[in-house]
Short mmCIF file of C-alpha atoms in Angstrom, two decimals:
data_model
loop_
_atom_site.label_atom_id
_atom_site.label_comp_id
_atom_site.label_asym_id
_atom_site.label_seq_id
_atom_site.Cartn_x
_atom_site.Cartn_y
_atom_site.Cartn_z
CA UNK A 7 218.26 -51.36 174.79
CA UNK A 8 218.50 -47.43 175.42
CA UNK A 9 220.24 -45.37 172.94
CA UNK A 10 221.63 -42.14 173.28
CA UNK A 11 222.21 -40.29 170.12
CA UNK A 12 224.55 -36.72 170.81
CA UNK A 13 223.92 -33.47 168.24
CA UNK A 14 226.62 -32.94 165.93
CA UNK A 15 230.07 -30.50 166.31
CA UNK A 16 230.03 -26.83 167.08
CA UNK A 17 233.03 -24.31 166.32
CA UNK A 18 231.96 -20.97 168.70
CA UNK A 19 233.26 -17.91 169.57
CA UNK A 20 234.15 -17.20 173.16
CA UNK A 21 231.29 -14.87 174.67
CA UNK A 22 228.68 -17.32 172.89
CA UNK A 23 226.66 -20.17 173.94
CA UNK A 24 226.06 -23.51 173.06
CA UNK A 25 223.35 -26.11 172.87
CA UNK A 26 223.59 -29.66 172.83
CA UNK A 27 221.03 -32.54 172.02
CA UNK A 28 220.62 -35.59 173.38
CA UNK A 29 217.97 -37.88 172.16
CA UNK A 30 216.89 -40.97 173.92
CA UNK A 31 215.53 -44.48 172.14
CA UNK A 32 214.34 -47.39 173.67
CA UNK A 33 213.60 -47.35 178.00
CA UNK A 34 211.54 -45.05 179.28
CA UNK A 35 212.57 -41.52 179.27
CA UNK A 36 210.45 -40.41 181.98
CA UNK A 37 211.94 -42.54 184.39
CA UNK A 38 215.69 -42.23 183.15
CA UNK A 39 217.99 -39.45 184.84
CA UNK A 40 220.38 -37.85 181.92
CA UNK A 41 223.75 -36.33 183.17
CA UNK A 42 225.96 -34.23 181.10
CA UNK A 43 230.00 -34.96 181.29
CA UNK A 44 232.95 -33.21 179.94
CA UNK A 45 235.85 -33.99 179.01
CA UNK A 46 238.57 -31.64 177.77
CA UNK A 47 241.14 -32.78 175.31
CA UNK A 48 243.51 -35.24 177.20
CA UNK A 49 242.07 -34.75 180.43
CA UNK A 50 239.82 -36.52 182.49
CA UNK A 51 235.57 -36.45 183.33
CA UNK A 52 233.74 -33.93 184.47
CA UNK A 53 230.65 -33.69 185.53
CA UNK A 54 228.29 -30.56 184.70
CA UNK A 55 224.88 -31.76 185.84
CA UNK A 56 221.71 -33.46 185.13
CA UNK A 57 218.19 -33.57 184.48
CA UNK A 58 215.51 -35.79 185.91
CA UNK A 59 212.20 -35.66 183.56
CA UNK A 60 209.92 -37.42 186.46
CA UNK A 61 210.37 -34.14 188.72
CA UNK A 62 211.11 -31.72 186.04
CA UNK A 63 213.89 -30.49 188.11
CA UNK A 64 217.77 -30.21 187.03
CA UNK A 65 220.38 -30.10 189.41
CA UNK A 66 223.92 -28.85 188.41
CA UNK A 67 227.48 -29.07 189.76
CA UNK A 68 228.59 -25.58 191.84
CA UNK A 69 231.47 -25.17 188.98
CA UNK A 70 228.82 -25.05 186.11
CA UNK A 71 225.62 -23.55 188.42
CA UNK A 72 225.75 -19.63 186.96
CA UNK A 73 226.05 -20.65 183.07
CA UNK A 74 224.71 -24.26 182.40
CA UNK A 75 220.70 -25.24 181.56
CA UNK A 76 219.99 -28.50 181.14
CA UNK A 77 215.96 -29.25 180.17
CA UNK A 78 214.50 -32.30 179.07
CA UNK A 79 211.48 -32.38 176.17
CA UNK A 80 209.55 -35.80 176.80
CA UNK A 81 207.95 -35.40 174.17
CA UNK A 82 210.61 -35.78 171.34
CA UNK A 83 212.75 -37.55 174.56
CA UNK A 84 215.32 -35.30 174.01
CA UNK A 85 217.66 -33.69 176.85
CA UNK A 86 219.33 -30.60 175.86
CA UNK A 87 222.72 -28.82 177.53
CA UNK A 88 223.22 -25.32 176.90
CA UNK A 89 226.28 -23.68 178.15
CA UNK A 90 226.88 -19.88 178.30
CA UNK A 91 229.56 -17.30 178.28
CA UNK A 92 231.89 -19.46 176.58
CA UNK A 93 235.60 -19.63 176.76
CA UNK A 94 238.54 -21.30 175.08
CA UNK A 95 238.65 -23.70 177.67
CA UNK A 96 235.06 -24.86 177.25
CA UNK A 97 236.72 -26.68 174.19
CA UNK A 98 235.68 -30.49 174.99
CA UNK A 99 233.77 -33.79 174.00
CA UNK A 100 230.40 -33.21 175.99
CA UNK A 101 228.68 -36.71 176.66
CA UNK A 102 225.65 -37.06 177.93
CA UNK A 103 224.74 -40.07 179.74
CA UNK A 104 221.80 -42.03 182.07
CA UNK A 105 220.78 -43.78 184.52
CA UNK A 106 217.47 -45.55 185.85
CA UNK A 107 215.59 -42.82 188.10
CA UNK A 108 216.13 -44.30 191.14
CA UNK A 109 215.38 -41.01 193.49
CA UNK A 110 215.88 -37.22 193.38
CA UNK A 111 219.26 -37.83 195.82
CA UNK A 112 219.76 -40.93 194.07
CA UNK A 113 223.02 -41.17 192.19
CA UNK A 114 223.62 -44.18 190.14
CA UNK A 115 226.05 -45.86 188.08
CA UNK A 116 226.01 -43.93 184.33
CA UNK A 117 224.75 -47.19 182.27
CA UNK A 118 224.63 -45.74 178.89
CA UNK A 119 226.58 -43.28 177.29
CA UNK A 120 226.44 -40.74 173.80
CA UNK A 121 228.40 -40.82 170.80
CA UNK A 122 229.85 -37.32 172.65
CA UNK A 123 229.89 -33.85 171.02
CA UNK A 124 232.93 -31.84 169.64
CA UNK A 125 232.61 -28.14 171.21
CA UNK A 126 235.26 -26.13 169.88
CA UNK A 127 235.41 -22.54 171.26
CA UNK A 128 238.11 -20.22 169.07
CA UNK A 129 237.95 -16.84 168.09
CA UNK B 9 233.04 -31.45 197.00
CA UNK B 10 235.94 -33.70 196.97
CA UNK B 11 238.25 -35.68 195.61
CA UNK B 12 239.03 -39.25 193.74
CA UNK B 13 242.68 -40.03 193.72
CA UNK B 14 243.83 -42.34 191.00
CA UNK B 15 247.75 -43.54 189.79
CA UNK B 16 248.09 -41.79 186.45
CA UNK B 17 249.05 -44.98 185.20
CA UNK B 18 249.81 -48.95 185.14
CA UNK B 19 251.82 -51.09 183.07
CA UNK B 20 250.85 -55.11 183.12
CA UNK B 21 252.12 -57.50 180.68
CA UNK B 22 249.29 -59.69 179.22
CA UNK B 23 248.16 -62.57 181.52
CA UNK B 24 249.22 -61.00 184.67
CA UNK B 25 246.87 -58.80 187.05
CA UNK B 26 245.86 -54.92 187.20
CA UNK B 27 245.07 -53.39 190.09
CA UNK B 28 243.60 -49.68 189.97
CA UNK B 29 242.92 -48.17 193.03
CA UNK B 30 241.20 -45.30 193.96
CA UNK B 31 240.74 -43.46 197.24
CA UNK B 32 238.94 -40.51 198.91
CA UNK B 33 237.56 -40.15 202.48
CA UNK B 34 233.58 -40.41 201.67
CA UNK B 35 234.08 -43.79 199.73
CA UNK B 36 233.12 -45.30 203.09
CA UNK B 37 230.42 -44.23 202.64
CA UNK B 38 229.32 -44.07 198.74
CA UNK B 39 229.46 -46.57 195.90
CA UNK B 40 232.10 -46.84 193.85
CA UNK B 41 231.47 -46.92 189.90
CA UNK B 42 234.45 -48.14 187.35
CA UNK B 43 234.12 -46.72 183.68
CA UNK B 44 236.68 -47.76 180.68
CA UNK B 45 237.44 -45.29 178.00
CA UNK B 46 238.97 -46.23 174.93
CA UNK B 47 240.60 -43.48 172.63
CA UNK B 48 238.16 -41.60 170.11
CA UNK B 49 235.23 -43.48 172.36
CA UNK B 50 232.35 -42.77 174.85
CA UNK B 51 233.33 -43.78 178.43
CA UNK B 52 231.83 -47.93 178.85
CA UNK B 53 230.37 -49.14 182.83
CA UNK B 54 232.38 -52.27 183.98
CA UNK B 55 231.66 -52.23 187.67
CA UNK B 56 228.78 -50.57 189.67
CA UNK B 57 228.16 -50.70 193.70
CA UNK B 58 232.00 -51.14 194.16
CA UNK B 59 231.89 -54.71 193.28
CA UNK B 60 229.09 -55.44 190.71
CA UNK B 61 229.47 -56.03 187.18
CA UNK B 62 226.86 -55.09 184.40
CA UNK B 63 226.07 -57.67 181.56
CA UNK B 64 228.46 -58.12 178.80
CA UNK B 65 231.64 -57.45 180.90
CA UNK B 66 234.07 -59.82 180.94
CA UNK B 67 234.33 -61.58 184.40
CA UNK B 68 238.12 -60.84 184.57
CA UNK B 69 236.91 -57.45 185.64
CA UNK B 70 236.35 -57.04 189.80
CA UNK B 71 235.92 -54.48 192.18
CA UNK B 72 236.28 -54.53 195.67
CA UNK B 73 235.96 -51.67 198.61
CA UNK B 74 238.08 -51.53 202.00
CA UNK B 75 237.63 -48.31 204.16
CA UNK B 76 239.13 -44.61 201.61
CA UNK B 77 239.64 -47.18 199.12
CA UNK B 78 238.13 -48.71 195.87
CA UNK B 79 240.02 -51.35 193.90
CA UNK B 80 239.10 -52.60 189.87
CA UNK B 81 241.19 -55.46 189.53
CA UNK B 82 241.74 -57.09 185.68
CA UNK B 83 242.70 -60.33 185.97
CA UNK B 84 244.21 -62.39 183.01
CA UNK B 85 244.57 -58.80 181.33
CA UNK B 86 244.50 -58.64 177.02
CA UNK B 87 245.53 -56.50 174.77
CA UNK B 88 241.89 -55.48 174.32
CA UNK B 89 241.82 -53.63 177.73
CA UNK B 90 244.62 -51.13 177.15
CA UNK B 91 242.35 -48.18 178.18
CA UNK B 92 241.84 -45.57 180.55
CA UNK B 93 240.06 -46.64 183.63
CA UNK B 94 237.85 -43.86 186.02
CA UNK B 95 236.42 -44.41 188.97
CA UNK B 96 233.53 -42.38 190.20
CA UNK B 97 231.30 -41.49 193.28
CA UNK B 98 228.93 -39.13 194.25
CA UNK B 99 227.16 -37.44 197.27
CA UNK B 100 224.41 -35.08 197.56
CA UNK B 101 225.99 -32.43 195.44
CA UNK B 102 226.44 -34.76 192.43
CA UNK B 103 229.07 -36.54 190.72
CA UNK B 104 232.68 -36.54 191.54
CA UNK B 105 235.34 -38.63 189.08
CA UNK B 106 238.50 -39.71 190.02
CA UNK B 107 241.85 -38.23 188.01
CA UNK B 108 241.96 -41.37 185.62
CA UNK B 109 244.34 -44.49 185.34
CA UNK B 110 245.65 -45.20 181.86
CA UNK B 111 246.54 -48.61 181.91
CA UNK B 112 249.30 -49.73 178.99
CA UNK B 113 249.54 -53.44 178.29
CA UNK B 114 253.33 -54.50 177.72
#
């Protein structure tokens, strides 16, 4: 059974950046895909991107492309989301989540989820 | 990119049937994935490939596709799945989630 286990909360100030954890038990983290999703307070999902270990390649959504970097350490199976130039409206749960690698244009359903992270961007 | 066009809500009493649809004009072409959120919690998958339902998910839970469309139907709904419901797709630039049905049980 894969786990996902999210970093803890962050309180930043706007202009900063922010890195979040994402470490992976059980399955194979090689072969898994892990996708990083927002969500702001009462809205709805977003998606910022995701890395796939097997190509060492990330691919990101056009919103997030010019301040997000998400990486992937195999060894310590740990995918990490750092986002940059932040602003009050960066305040959000950030999930990370995966799915089976199933091919670089492959997009499958998001099986397992994190605990989600409390970013909280205030001067 | 586009666009995933849910209700912003549905009210069933318990027993009776949910339908949350969800449309947007590559879903003719893309699977459909169904995620439940519960407050304070980490979205859960109840339907993948428009109509397929992971282990552990109650079989009242369907999905079905017909052309711009995607349907998660609850049948025999409980208390238990008072919840918001999203459905997602993607295409070659990545993920796209619909706007989110909250679903209140009577």
């Amino acid at each position: 059974q894969v786990q996902l286990v999210q970093s803890g909360a962050e309180v930043k100030k706007p202009g900063s950046s922010v890195r979040v954890s994402c470490r992976t038990s059980g399955g194979s983290f090689s072969t898994d895909t892990i996708s990083w999703v927002r969500q702001a307070p009462g809205q709805g999902l977003e998606w910022m991107g995701r890395v796939i270990p097997l190509l060492r390649r990330a691919q990101y959504a056009q919103e997030f492309q010019d301040r997000v970097t998400i990486t992937a350490d195999e060894y310590t199976r740990t995918a990490y989301m750092e986002l940059s130039s932040l602003r009050s409206d960066d305040t959000a749960i950030y999930f990370c989540a995966r799915h089976h690698y199933c091919g670089a244009d492959c997009y499958d359903a998001l099986d397992t989820w994190g605990q989600g992270t409390v970013v909280n961007v205030s001067s | 990119s586009y666009e995933l066009t849910q209700a912003p809500s549905v009210s069933v009493s318990p027993g009776q049937t949910a339908r949350i649809t969800c449309s947007g004009d590559p879903l003719p072409n893309q699977y459909a994935f169904w995620y439940q959120q519960k407050p304070g919690q980490a979205p859960v998958l109840v339907i993948y490939k428009d109509s397929k339902r992971p282990s552990g998910i109650p079989e009242r839970f369907s999905g079905s596709s017909s052309g711009t469309t995607v349907t998660l139907t609850i049948s025999g709904v409980q208390a238990e799945d008072e919840a918001d419901y999203f459905c997602q797709s993607a295409d070659n630039s990545g993920y796209v989630f619909g706007t989110g049905t909250k679903v209140t049980v009577l």
